Amino acid sequence: MSVLFSFLIGLAVNLDNFLIGMSLGLKRQSLPFSSNFLISLTSGLFAYFPARLTKVIFINYLPAAQTAGAILMILYGLFCLCQACREMAFRTQVPPAAPVSNRQALALGVLLAINCVPPAISAGTFSFSPEATALFCCAFSFLSLWLGNRMGGQFAQKKGIRFLPYFAALLLILIGGIQLLF
Protein backbone atom coordinates (compact mmCIF):
# COMPACT_ATOMS: atom_id res chain seq x y z
CA MET A 1 0.00 0.00 0.00
CA SER A 2 2.87 2.38 0.74
CA VAL A 3 4.17 1.94 -2.83
CA LEU A 4 0.76 2.96 -4.19
CA PHE A 5 0.80 6.12 -2.09
CA SER A 6 4.38 6.85 -3.17
CA PHE A 7 3.20 6.42 -6.79
CA LEU A 8 0.36 8.90 -6.24
CA ILE A 9 2.68 11.41 -4.55
CA GLY A 10 5.08 11.18 -7.51
CA LEU A 11 2.24 11.78 -9.93
CA ALA A 12 0.69 14.65 -7.97
CA VAL A 13 3.85 16.67 -7.44
CA ASN A 14 4.80 16.54 -11.12
CA LEU A 15 1.65 17.74 -12.85
CA ASP A 16 3.14 21.24 -13.04
CA ASN A 17 6.24 19.77 -14.73
CA PHE A 18 4.01 18.85 -17.67
CA LEU A 19 2.94 22.49 -18.01
CA ILE A 20 6.50 23.74 -17.77
CA GLY A 21 7.60 21.23 -20.40
CA MET A 22 4.73 22.41 -22.59
CA SER A 23 5.72 26.03 -22.03
CA LEU A 24 9.25 25.24 -23.20
CA GLY A 25 7.90 23.39 -26.22
CA LEU A 26 5.61 26.26 -27.16
CA LYS A 27 8.69 28.48 -27.22
CA ARG A 28 10.19 25.80 -29.49
CA GLN A 29 12.88 25.21 -26.87
CA SER A 30 14.03 21.61 -26.78
CA LEU A 31 14.71 19.78 -23.55
CA PRO A 32 17.74 17.52 -24.06
CA PHE A 33 17.88 14.18 -22.28
CA SER A 34 20.71 15.35 -20.02
CA SER A 35 18.80 18.46 -18.91
CA ASN A 36 15.60 16.52 -18.31
CA PHE A 37 17.53 13.88 -16.37
CA LEU A 38 19.16 16.57 -14.22
CA ILE A 39 15.78 18.15 -13.42
CA SER A 40 14.27 14.74 -12.62
CA LEU A 41 17.21 13.68 -10.47
CA THR A 42 16.86 16.92 -8.50
CA SER A 43 13.18 16.14 -7.87
CA GLY A 44 14.07 12.65 -6.73
CA LEU A 45 16.71 13.94 -4.32
CA PHE A 46 14.35 16.61 -2.97
CA ALA A 47 11.83 13.85 -2.30
CA TYR A 48 14.27 11.31 -0.86
CA PHE A 49 16.10 13.33 1.77
CA PRO A 50 13.06 14.91 3.47
CA ALA A 51 11.30 11.54 3.55
CA ARG A 52 14.43 9.90 5.00
CA LEU A 53 15.10 12.66 7.52
CA THR A 54 11.52 13.26 8.67
CA LYS A 55 12.39 12.73 12.31
CA VAL A 56 15.03 15.47 12.11
CA ILE A 57 12.88 17.99 10.22
CA PHE A 58 10.19 19.66 12.27
CA ILE A 59 6.72 19.29 10.82
CA ASN A 60 6.10 22.96 11.69
CA TYR A 61 8.14 23.90 8.60
CA LEU A 62 5.73 22.10 6.26
CA PRO A 63 3.53 25.17 5.61
CA ALA A 64 6.62 27.31 4.94
CA ALA A 65 7.89 24.87 2.30
CA GLN A 66 4.47 24.75 0.62
CA THR A 67 4.24 28.55 0.65
CA ALA A 68 7.73 28.92 -0.85
CA GLY A 69 6.92 26.40 -3.59
CA ALA A 70 3.63 28.13 -4.38
CA ILE A 71 5.20 31.60 -4.54
CA LEU A 72 7.99 30.36 -6.82
CA MET A 73 5.40 28.71 -9.09
CA ILE A 74 3.40 31.96 -9.30
CA LEU A 75 6.56 33.95 -10.07
CA TYR A 76 7.57 31.50 -12.79
CA GLY A 77 4.05 31.72 -14.26
CA LEU A 78 4.23 35.52 -14.25
CA PHE A 79 7.64 35.34 -15.94
CA CYS A 80 6.20 33.06 -18.65
CA LEU A 81 3.21 35.37 -19.09
CA CYS A 82 5.45 38.44 -19.48
CA GLN A 83 7.67 36.56 -21.90
CA ALA A 84 4.65 35.48 -23.99
CA CYS A 85 3.37 39.07 -24.10
CA ARG A 86 6.79 40.36 -25.14
CA GLU A 87 7.13 37.75 -27.89
CA MET A 88 3.65 38.52 -29.18
CA ALA A 89 4.40 42.25 -29.29
CA PHE A 90 7.70 41.95 -31.14
CA ARG A 91 7.29 38.89 -33.36
CA THR A 92 4.66 37.09 -35.30
CA GLN A 93 6.70 33.90 -35.60
CA VAL A 94 8.74 32.65 -32.65
CA PRO A 95 12.06 31.21 -33.83
CA PRO A 96 13.36 28.08 -32.15
CA ALA A 97 15.07 28.91 -28.87
CA ALA A 98 18.33 27.38 -27.73
CA PRO A 99 17.97 24.02 -25.98
CA VAL A 100 17.76 24.10 -22.20
CA SER A 101 21.29 24.05 -20.83
CA ASN A 102 22.34 21.96 -17.85
CA ARG A 103 22.77 25.16 -15.83
CA GLN A 104 19.19 26.25 -16.64
CA ALA A 105 18.03 22.69 -15.94
CA LEU A 106 19.57 22.71 -12.47
CA ALA A 107 17.86 26.01 -11.61
CA LEU A 108 14.56 24.77 -13.01
CA GLY A 109 15.04 21.45 -11.23
CA VAL A 110 15.40 23.15 -7.85
CA LEU A 111 12.35 25.31 -8.55
CA LEU A 112 10.24 22.28 -9.46
CA ALA A 113 11.66 20.03 -6.76
CA ILE A 114 10.52 22.32 -3.95
CA ASN A 115 7.02 20.94 -4.56
CA CYS A 116 8.32 17.49 -3.61
CA VAL A 117 9.43 18.49 -0.11
CA PRO A 118 6.10 18.74 1.78
CA PRO A 119 4.66 15.48 0.39
CA ALA A 120 8.01 13.74 1.02
CA ILE A 121 7.91 14.86 4.65
CA SER A 122 4.38 13.50 4.89
CA ALA A 123 5.48 10.26 3.23
CA GLY A 124 8.24 9.88 5.81
CA THR A 125 5.81 10.61 8.62
CA PHE A 126 3.55 7.80 7.41
CA SER A 127 6.55 5.45 7.00
CA PHE A 128 6.22 5.24 3.21
CA SER A 129 9.35 4.10 1.45
CA PRO A 130 11.65 7.09 0.85
CA GLU A 131 13.24 5.18 -2.02
CA ALA A 132 9.90 4.51 -3.75
CA THR A 133 8.74 8.09 -3.19
CA ALA A 134 11.98 9.46 -4.68
CA LEU A 135 11.89 7.00 -7.59
CA PHE A 136 8.32 7.91 -8.54
CA CYS A 137 9.00 11.64 -8.16
CA CYS A 138 12.04 11.30 -10.41
CA ALA A 139 10.28 9.12 -13.01
CA PHE A 140 7.14 11.23 -13.23
CA SER A 141 9.22 14.41 -13.42
CA PHE A 142 11.11 13.02 -16.41
CA LEU A 143 8.01 11.72 -18.18
CA SER A 144 5.87 14.79 -17.62
CA LEU A 145 8.60 17.21 -18.78
CA TRP A 146 9.33 15.08 -21.85
CA LEU A 147 5.67 14.68 -22.80
CA GLY A 148 4.87 18.35 -22.14
CA ASN A 149 7.85 19.48 -24.21
CA ARG A 150 6.85 17.21 -27.09
CA MET A 151 3.23 18.35 -27.03
CA GLY A 152 4.22 22.02 -26.74
CA GLY A 153 6.54 21.61 -29.71
CA GLN A 154 3.71 20.06 -31.73
CA PHE A 155 1.35 22.91 -30.83
CA ALA A 156 3.99 25.53 -31.64
CA GLN A 157 4.04 24.34 -35.24
CA LYS A 158 0.28 24.88 -35.66
CA LYS A 159 -1.06 28.21 -36.79
CA GLY A 160 -3.62 29.88 -34.58
CA ILE A 161 -2.23 28.42 -31.34
CA ARG A 162 -0.81 31.71 -30.12
CA PHE A 163 -2.95 31.72 -26.98
CA LEU A 164 -1.39 28.55 -25.54
CA PRO A 165 1.66 30.23 -23.95
CA TYR A 166 -0.77 32.54 -22.13
CA PHE A 167 -2.87 29.57 -21.06
CA ALA A 168 0.16 27.64 -19.79
CA ALA A 169 1.42 30.69 -17.86
CA LEU A 170 -2.00 31.36 -16.33
CA LEU A 171 -2.33 27.70 -15.38
CA LEU A 172 1.04 27.84 -13.59
CA ILE A 173 -0.13 30.93 -11.71
CA LEU A 174 -3.41 29.16 -10.85
CA ILE A 175 -1.62 26.05 -9.56
CA GLY A 176 0.66 28.22 -7.42
CA GLY A 177 -2.34 30.20 -6.14
CA ILE A 178 -4.22 27.04 -5.21
CA GLN A 179 -1.16 25.68 -3.43
CA LEU A 180 -0.80 28.97 -1.60
CA LEU A 181 -4.43 29.02 -0.47
CA PHE A 182 -4.71 25.39 0.54
mmCIF file of N, CA, C and O in Angstrom, residues 80-155:
data_model
loop_
_atom_site.group_PDB
_atom_site.id
_atom_site.type_symbol
_atom_site.label_atom_id
_atom_site.label_comp_id
_atom_site.label_asym_id
_atom_site.label_seq_id
_atom_site.Cartn_x
_atom_site.Cartn_y
_atom_site.Cartn_z
ATOM 1 N N CYS A 80 6.629 33.634 -17.366
ATOM 2 C CA CYS A 80 6.200 33.055 -18.646
ATOM 3 C C CYS A 80 5.157 33.930 -19.329
ATOM 4 O O CYS A 80 5.177 34.100 -20.550
ATOM 5 N N LEU A 81 4.253 34.488 -18.541
ATOM 6 C CA LEU A 81 3.214 35.370 -19.090
ATOM 7 C C LEU A 81 3.841 36.632 -19.691
ATOM 8 O O LEU A 81 3.502 37.039 -20.808
ATOM 9 N N CYS A 82 4.760 37.239 -18.975
ATOM 10 C CA CYS A 82 5.445 38.441 -19.482
ATOM 11 C C CYS A 82 6.241 38.114 -20.741
ATOM 12 O O CYS A 82 6.249 38.891 -21.706
ATOM 13 N N GLN A 83 6.887 36.964 -20.741
ATOM 14 C CA GLN A 83 7.668 36.562 -21.902
ATOM 15 C C GLN A 83 6.759 36.329 -23.113
ATOM 16 O O GLN A 83 7.090 36.729 -24.226
ATOM 17 N N ALA A 84 5.599 35.713 -22.904
ATOM 18 C CA ALA A 84 4.647 35.481 -23.994
ATOM 19 C C ALA A 84 4.132 36.807 -24.545
ATOM 20 O O ALA A 84 4.002 36.973 -25.767
ATOM 21 N N CYS A 85 3.838 37.748 -23.659
ATOM 22 C CA CYS A 85 3.374 39.072 -24.097
ATOM 23 C C CYS A 85 4.451 39.785 -24.901
ATOM 24 O O CYS A 85 4.162 40.393 -25.934
ATOM 25 N N ARG A 86 5.683 39.705 -24.441
ATOM 26 C CA ARG A 86 6.786 40.363 -25.144
ATOM 27 C C ARG A 86 6.996 39.746 -26.525
ATOM 28 O O ARG A 86 7.171 40.450 -27.510
ATOM 29 N N GLU A 87 6.958 38.410 -26.605
ATOM 30 C CA GLU A 87 7.134 37.746 -27.887
ATOM 31 C C GLU A 87 6.008 38.093 -28.851
ATOM 32 O O GLU A 87 6.222 38.259 -30.044
ATOM 33 N N MET A 88 4.785 38.189 -28.327
ATOM 34 C CA MET A 88 3.646 38.525 -29.183
ATOM 35 C C MET A 88 3.762 39.953 -29.704
ATOM 36 O O MET A 88 3.417 40.238 -30.844
ATOM 37 N N ALA A 89 4.287 40.841 -28.891
ATOM 38 C CA ALA A 89 4.401 42.246 -29.292
ATOM 39 C C ALA A 89 5.494 42.472 -30.330
ATOM 40 O O ALA A 89 5.359 43.339 -31.190
ATOM 41 N N PHE A 90 6.551 41.684 -30.277
ATOM 42 C CA PHE A 90 7.698 41.955 -31.144
ATOM 43 C C PHE A 90 7.865 40.983 -32.302
ATOM 44 O O PHE A 90 8.648 41.228 -33.192
ATOM 45 N N ARG A 91 7.142 39.873 -32.291
ATOM 46 C CA ARG A 91 7.295 38.889 -33.356
ATOM 47 C C ARG A 91 5.951 38.265 -33.681
ATOM 48 O O ARG A 91 5.117 38.090 -32.816
ATOM 49 N N THR A 92 5.833 37.872 -34.930
ATOM 50 C CA THR A 92 4.662 37.091 -35.295
ATOM 51 C C THR A 92 5.018 35.608 -35.295
ATOM 52 O O THR A 92 4.190 34.780 -35.021
ATOM 53 N N GLN A 93 6.255 35.283 -35.593
ATOM 54 C CA GLN A 93 6.704 33.897 -35.601
ATOM 55 C C GLN A 93 7.844 33.775 -34.599
ATOM 56 O O GLN A 93 8.829 34.496 -34.674
ATOM 57 N N VAL A 94 7.707 32.850 -33.656
ATOM 58 C CA VAL A 94 8.740 32.654 -32.646
ATOM 59 C C VAL A 94 9.777 31.677 -33.192
ATOM 60 O O VAL A 94 9.452 30.539 -33.522
ATOM 61 N N PRO A 95 11.025 32.129 -33.338
ATOM 62 C CA PRO A 95 12.057 31.211 -33.830
ATOM 63 C C PRO A 95 12.402 30.191 -32.744
ATOM 64 O O PRO A 95 12.159 30.429 -31.565
ATOM 65 N N PRO A 96 12.972 29.067 -33.153
ATOM 66 C CA PRO A 96 13.363 28.084 -32.148
ATOM 67 C C PRO A 96 14.363 28.685 -31.157
ATOM 68 O O PRO A 96 15.271 29.403 -31.551
ATOM 69 N N ALA A 97 14.153 28.423 -29.900
ATOM 70 C CA ALA A 97 15.072 28.906 -28.866
ATOM 71 C C ALA A 97 16.176 27.872 -28.676
ATOM 72 O O ALA A 97 16.057 26.728 -29.095
ATOM 73 N N ALA A 98 17.237 28.294 -28.025
ATOM 74 C CA ALA A 98 18.332 27.376 -27.731
ATOM 75 C C ALA A 98 17.835 26.288 -26.787
ATOM 76 O O ALA A 98 16.956 26.539 -25.965
ATOM 77 N N PRO A 99 18.368 25.089 -26.906
ATOM 78 C CA PRO A 99 17.966 24.024 -25.975
ATOM 79 C C PRO A 99 18.262 24.426 -24.530
ATOM 80 O O PRO A 99 19.131 25.252 -24.268
ATOM 81 N N VAL A 100 17.540 23.839 -23.619
ATOM 82 C CA VAL A 100 17.755 24.097 -22.197
ATOM 83 C C VAL A 100 19.136 23.582 -21.823
ATOM 84 O O VAL A 100 19.471 22.427 -22.068
ATOM 85 N N SER A 101 19.947 24.452 -21.244
ATOM 86 C CA SER A 101 21.291 24.055 -20.832
ATOM 87 C C SER A 101 21.222 23.324 -19.487
ATOM 88 O O SER A 101 20.219 23.407 -18.775
ATOM 89 N N ASN A 102 22.300 22.652 -19.142
ATOM 90 C CA ASN A 102 22.339 21.957 -17.851
ATOM 91 C C ASN A 102 22.270 22.946 -16.694
ATOM 92 O O ASN A 102 21.706 22.636 -15.650
ATOM 93 N N ARG A 103 22.822 24.132 -16.886
ATOM 94 C CA ARG A 103 22.767 25.160 -15.833
ATOM 95 C C ARG A 103 21.323 25.623 -15.623
ATOM 96 O O ARG A 103 20.857 25.739 -14.493
ATOM 97 N N GLN A 104 20.607 25.879 -16.728
ATOM 98 C CA GLN A 104 19.195 26.249 -16.636
ATOM 99 C C GLN A 104 18.390 25.091 -16.039
ATOM 100 O O GLN A 104 17.469 25.306 -15.264
ATOM 101 N N ALA A 105 18.744 23.872 -16.435
ATOM 102 C CA ALA A 105 18.035 22.693 -15.943
ATOM 103 C C ALA A 105 18.182 22.544 -14.436
ATOM 104 O O ALA A 105 17.218 22.187 -13.746
ATOM 105 N N LEU A 106 19.357 22.811 -13.921
ATOM 106 C CA LEU A 106 19.565 22.710 -12.475
ATOM 107 C C LEU A 106 18.718 23.739 -11.741
ATOM 108 O O LEU A 106 18.065 23.416 -10.737
ATOM 109 N N ALA A 107 18.690 24.968 -12.246
ATOM 110 C CA ALA A 107 17.860 26.006 -11.610
ATOM 111 C C ALA A 107 16.389 25.642 -11.692
ATOM 112 O O ALA A 107 15.653 25.752 -10.698
ATOM 113 N N LEU A 108 15.948 25.183 -12.845
ATOM 114 C CA LEU A 108 14.556 24.773 -13.008
ATOM 115 C C LEU A 108 14.258 23.552 -12.157
ATOM 116 O O LEU A 108 13.180 23.439 -11.562
ATOM 117 N N GLY A 109 15.219 22.648 -12.057
ATOM 118 C CA GLY A 109 15.042 21.449 -11.230
ATOM 119 C C GLY A 109 14.815 21.792 -9.769
ATOM 120 O O GLY A 109 13.944 21.210 -9.118
ATOM 121 N N VAL A 110 15.561 22.724 -9.247
ATOM 122 C CA VAL A 110 15.396 23.149 -7.850
ATOM 123 C C VAL A 110 14.029 23.792 -7.675
ATOM 124 O O VAL A 110 13.305 23.503 -6.710
ATOM 125 N N LEU A 111 13.654 24.651 -8.609
ATOM 126 C CA LEU A 111 12.347 25.308 -8.546
ATOM 127 C C LEU A 111 11.222 24.271 -8.513
ATOM 128 O O LEU A 111 10.314 24.346 -7.684
ATOM 129 N N LEU A 112 11.288 23.297 -9.398
ATOM 130 C CA LEU A 112 10.238 22.278 -9.465
ATOM 131 C C LEU A 112 10.309 21.296 -8.300
ATOM 132 O O LEU A 112 9.283 20.797 -7.845
ATOM 133 N N ALA A 113 11.497 21.025 -7.822
ATOM 134 C CA ALA A 113 11.665 20.032 -6.760
ATOM 135 C C ALA A 113 11.152 20.513 -5.413
ATOM 136 O O ALA A 113 10.847 19.694 -4.541
ATOM 137 N N ILE A 114 11.034 21.814 -5.228
ATOM 138 C CA ILE A 114 10.521 22.321 -3.953
ATOM 139 C C ILE A 114 9.126 21.765 -3.670
ATOM 140 O O ILE A 114 8.777 21.511 -2.526
ATOM 141 N N ASN A 115 8.352 21.525 -4.737
ATOM 142 C CA ASN A 115 7.024 20.940 -4.558
ATOM 143 C C ASN A 115 7.073 19.529 -3.988
ATOM 144 O O ASN A 115 6.078 19.037 -3.467
ATOM 145 N N CYS A 116 8.201 18.868 -4.109
ATOM 146 C CA CYS A 116 8.325 17.495 -3.610
ATOM 147 C C CYS A 116 8.550 17.440 -2.102
ATOM 148 O O CYS A 116 8.289 16.411 -1.479
ATOM 149 N N VAL A 117 9.033 18.520 -1.519
ATOM 150 C CA VAL A 117 9.431 18.490 -0.107
ATOM 151 C C VAL A 117 8.265 18.218 0.851
ATOM 152 O O VAL A 117 8.331 17.278 1.643
ATOM 153 N N PRO A 118 7.182 19.001 0.817
ATOM 154 C CA PRO A 118 6.099 18.740 1.783
ATOM 155 C C PRO A 118 5.494 17.336 1.681
ATOM 156 O O PRO A 118 5.345 16.664 2.704
ATOM 157 N N PRO A 119 5.183 16.842 0.449
ATOM 158 C CA PRO A 119 4.660 15.475 0.389
ATOM 159 C C PRO A 119 5.685 14.429 0.838
ATOM 160 O O PRO A 119 5.314 13.404 1.411
ATOM 161 N N ALA A 120 6.971 14.689 0.587
ATOM 162 C CA ALA A 120 8.006 13.743 1.024
ATOM 163 C C ALA A 120 8.088 13.693 2.543
ATOM 164 O O ALA A 120 8.267 12.625 3.131
ATOM 165 N N ILE A 121 7.934 14.841 3.187
ATOM 166 C CA ILE A 121 7.910 14.861 4.655
ATOM 167 C C ILE A 121 6.713 14.056 5.156
ATOM 168 O O ILE A 121 6.837 13.250 6.080
ATOM 169 N N SER A 122 5.577 14.263 4.510
ATOM 170 C CA SER A 122 4.381 13.498 4.891
ATOM 171 C C SER A 122 4.594 12.004 4.657
ATOM 172 O O SER A 122 4.194 11.183 5.477
ATOM 173 N N ALA A 123 5.206 11.671 3.530
ATOM 174 C CA ALA A 123 5.479 10.256 3.233
ATOM 175 C C ALA A 123 6.361 9.639 4.308
ATOM 176 O O ALA A 123 6.123 8.509 4.754
ATOM 177 N N GLY A 124 7.376 10.375 4.738
ATOM 178 C CA GLY A 124 8.244 9.880 5.809
ATOM 179 C C GLY A 124 7.504 9.734 7.118
ATOM 180 O O GLY A 124 7.724 8.786 7.870
ATOM 181 N N THR A 125 6.599 10.661 7.391
ATOM 182 C CA THR A 125 5.805 10.607 8.615
ATOM 183 C C THR A 125 4.932 9.357 8.645
ATOM 184 O O THR A 125 4.743 8.746 9.691
ATOM 185 N N PHE A 126 4.413 8.978 7.487
ATOM 186 C CA PHE A 126 3.553 7.804 7.405
ATOM 187 C C PHE A 126 4.334 6.522 7.126
ATOM 188 O O PHE A 126 3.751 5.497 6.813
ATOM 189 N N SER A 127 5.652 6.596 7.195
ATOM 190 C CA SER A 127 6.547 5.445 6.997
ATOM 191 C C SER A 127 6.458 4.863 5.589
ATOM 192 O O SER A 127 6.656 3.668 5.400
ATOM 193 N N PHE A 128 6.159 5.698 4.595
ATOM 194 C CA PHE A 128 6.219 5.239 3.214
ATOM 195 C C PHE A 128 7.692 5.108 2.852
ATOM 196 O O PHE A 128 8.550 5.767 3.429
ATOM 197 N N SER A 129 7.973 4.310 1.877
ATOM 198 C CA SER A 129 9.346 4.097 1.450
ATOM 199 C C SER A 129 9.939 5.369 0.843
ATOM 200 O O SER A 129 9.436 5.858 -0.172
ATOM 201 N N PRO A 130 11.010 5.916 1.444
ATOM 202 C CA PRO A 130 11.654 7.091 0.848
ATOM 203 C C PRO A 130 12.207 6.786 -0.542
ATOM 204 O O PRO A 130 12.171 7.634 -1.430
ATOM 205 N N GLU A 131 12.686 5.555 -0.733
ATOM 206 C CA GLU A 131 13.242 5.176 -2.025
ATOM 207 C C GLU A 131 12.157 5.151 -3.099
ATOM 208 O O GLU A 131 12.346 5.660 -4.203
ATOM 209 N N ALA A 132 10.999 4.561 -2.776
ATOM 210 C CA ALA A 132 9.896 4.506 -3.747
ATOM 211 C C ALA A 132 9.362 5.897 -4.034
ATOM 212 O O ALA A 132 9.089 6.241 -5.192
ATOM 213 N N THR A 133 9.228 6.716 -2.996
ATOM 214 C CA THR A 133 8.742 8.086 -3.190
ATOM 215 C C THR A 133 9.691 8.854 -4.100
ATOM 216 O O THR A 133 9.257 9.523 -5.049
ATOM 217 N N ALA A 134 10.994 8.756 -3.855
ATOM 218 C CA ALA A 134 11.985 9.456 -4.681
ATOM 219 C C ALA A 134 11.980 8.914 -6.109
ATOM 220 O O ALA A 134 12.046 9.696 -7.074
ATOM 221 N N LEU A 135 11.888 7.599 -6.260
ATOM 222 C CA LEU A 135 11.886 6.996 -7.592
ATOM 223 C C LEU A 135 10.688 7.465 -8.412
ATOM 224 O O LEU A 135 10.832 7.849 -9.576
ATOM 225 N N PHE A 136 9.507 7.467 -7.805
ATOM 226 C CA PHE A 136 8.316 7.906 -8.536
ATOM 227 C C PHE A 136 8.358 9.403 -8.834
ATOM 228 O O PHE A 136 7.944 9.836 -9.901
ATOM 229 N N CYS A 137 8.868 10.198 -7.901
ATOM 230 C CA CYS A 137 9.001 11.639 -8.161
ATOM 231 C C CYS A 137 9.949 11.880 -9.324
ATOM 232 O O CYS A 137 9.679 12.699 -10.211
ATOM 233 N N CYS A 138 11.048 11.167 -9.350
ATOM 234 C CA CYS A 138 12.037 11.301 -10.415
ATOM 235 C C CYS A 138 11.453 10.844 -11.754
ATOM 236 O O CYS A 138 11.559 11.552 -12.766
ATOM 237 N N ALA A 139 10.821 9.670 -11.768
ATOM 238 C CA ALA A 139 10.277 9.115 -13.013
ATOM 239 C C ALA A 139 9.161 9.985 -13.583
ATOM 240 O O ALA A 139 9.141 10.277 -14.790
ATOM 241 N N PHE A 140 8.238 10.409 -12.734
ATOM 242 C CA PHE A 140 7.136 11.234 -13.232
ATOM 243 C C PHE A 140 7.618 12.616 -13.655
ATOM 244 O O PHE A 140 7.059 13.208 -14.575
ATOM 245 N N SER A 141 8.642 13.131 -13.000
ATOM 246 C CA SER A 141 9.217 14.405 -13.424
ATOM 247 C C SER A 141 9.750 14.281 -14.843
ATOM 248 O O SER A 141 9.456 15.109 -15.712
ATOM 249 N N PHE A 142 10.524 13.234 -15.086
ATOM 250 C CA PHE A 142 11.111 13.018 -16.406
ATOM 251 C C PHE A 142 10.031 12.862 -17.474
ATOM 252 O O PHE A 142 10.060 13.519 -18.512
ATOM 253 N N LEU A 143 9.065 11.990 -17.197
ATOM 254 C CA LEU A 143 8.010 11.720 -18.181
ATOM 255 C C LEU A 143 7.134 12.936 -18.457
ATOM 256 O O LEU A 143 6.796 13.222 -19.606
ATOM 257 N N SER A 144 6.768 13.653 -17.411
ATOM 258 C CA SER A 144 5.872 14.794 -17.618
ATOM 259 C C SER A 144 6.578 15.936 -18.349
ATOM 260 O O SER A 144 5.980 16.588 -19.213
ATOM 261 N N LEU A 145 7.850 16.178 -18.050
ATOM 262 C CA LEU A 145 8.598 17.206 -18.778
ATOM 263 C C LEU A 145 8.775 16.810 -20.246
ATOM 264 O O LEU A 145 8.588 17.631 -21.148
ATOM 265 N N TRP A 146 9.116 15.557 -20.484
ATOM 266 C CA TRP A 146 9.331 15.079 -21.847
ATOM 267 C C TRP A 146 8.039 15.163 -22.660
ATOM 268 O O TRP A 146 8.027 15.699 -23.777
ATOM 269 N N LEU A 147 6.950 14.666 -22.095
ATOM 270 C CA LEU A 147 5.673 14.676 -22.797
ATOM 271 C C LEU A 147 5.179 16.109 -23.029
ATOM 272 O O LEU A 147 4.729 16.452 -24.129
ATOM 273 N N GLY A 148 5.278 16.953 -21.999
ATOM 274 C CA GLY A 148 4.868 18.346 -22.142
ATOM 275 C C GLY A 148 5.678 19.072 -23.199
ATOM 276 O O GLY A 148 5.131 19.824 -24.012
ATOM 277 N N ASN A 149 6.991 18.833 -23.227
ATOM 278 C CA ASN A 149 7.853 19.477 -24.210
ATOM 279 C C ASN A 149 7.503 19.021 -25.621
ATOM 280 O O ASN A 149 7.451 19.833 -26.551
ATOM 281 N N ARG A 150 7.236 17.743 -25.779
ATOM 282 C CA ARG A 150 6.847 17.211 -27.092
ATOM 283 C C ARG A 150 5.526 17.812 -27.560
ATOM 284 O O ARG A 150 5.396 18.231 -28.707
ATOM 285 N N MET A 151 4.543 17.821 -26.666
ATOM 286 C CA MET A 151 3.228 18.351 -27.032
ATOM 287 C C MET A 151 3.302 19.845 -27.325
ATOM 288 O O MET A 151 2.683 20.326 -28.277
ATOM 289 N N GLY A 152 4.050 20.584 -26.501
ATOM 290 C CA GLY A 152 4.215 22.016 -26.738
ATOM 291 C C GLY A 152 4.874 22.284 -28.075
ATOM 292 O O GLY A 152 4.486 23.197 -28.804
ATOM 293 N N GLY A 153 5.876 21.469 -28.420
ATOM 294 C CA GLY A 153 6.542 21.610 -29.714
ATOM 295 C C GLY A 153 5.592 21.340 -30.869
ATOM 296 O O GLY A 153 5.643 22.018 -31.906
ATOM 297 N N GLN A 154 4.716 20.357 -30.698
ATOM 298 C CA GLN A 154 3.714 20.057 -31.732
ATOM 299 C C GLN A 154 2.746 21.232 -31.905
ATOM 300 O O GLN A 154 2.422 21.623 -33.014
ATOM 301 N N PHE A 155 2.288 21.787 -30.777
ATOM 302 C CA PHE A 155 1.351 22.908 -30.831
ATOM 303 C C PHE A 155 2.004 24.154 -31.416
ATOM 304 O O PHE A 155 1.354 24.944 -32.091
#
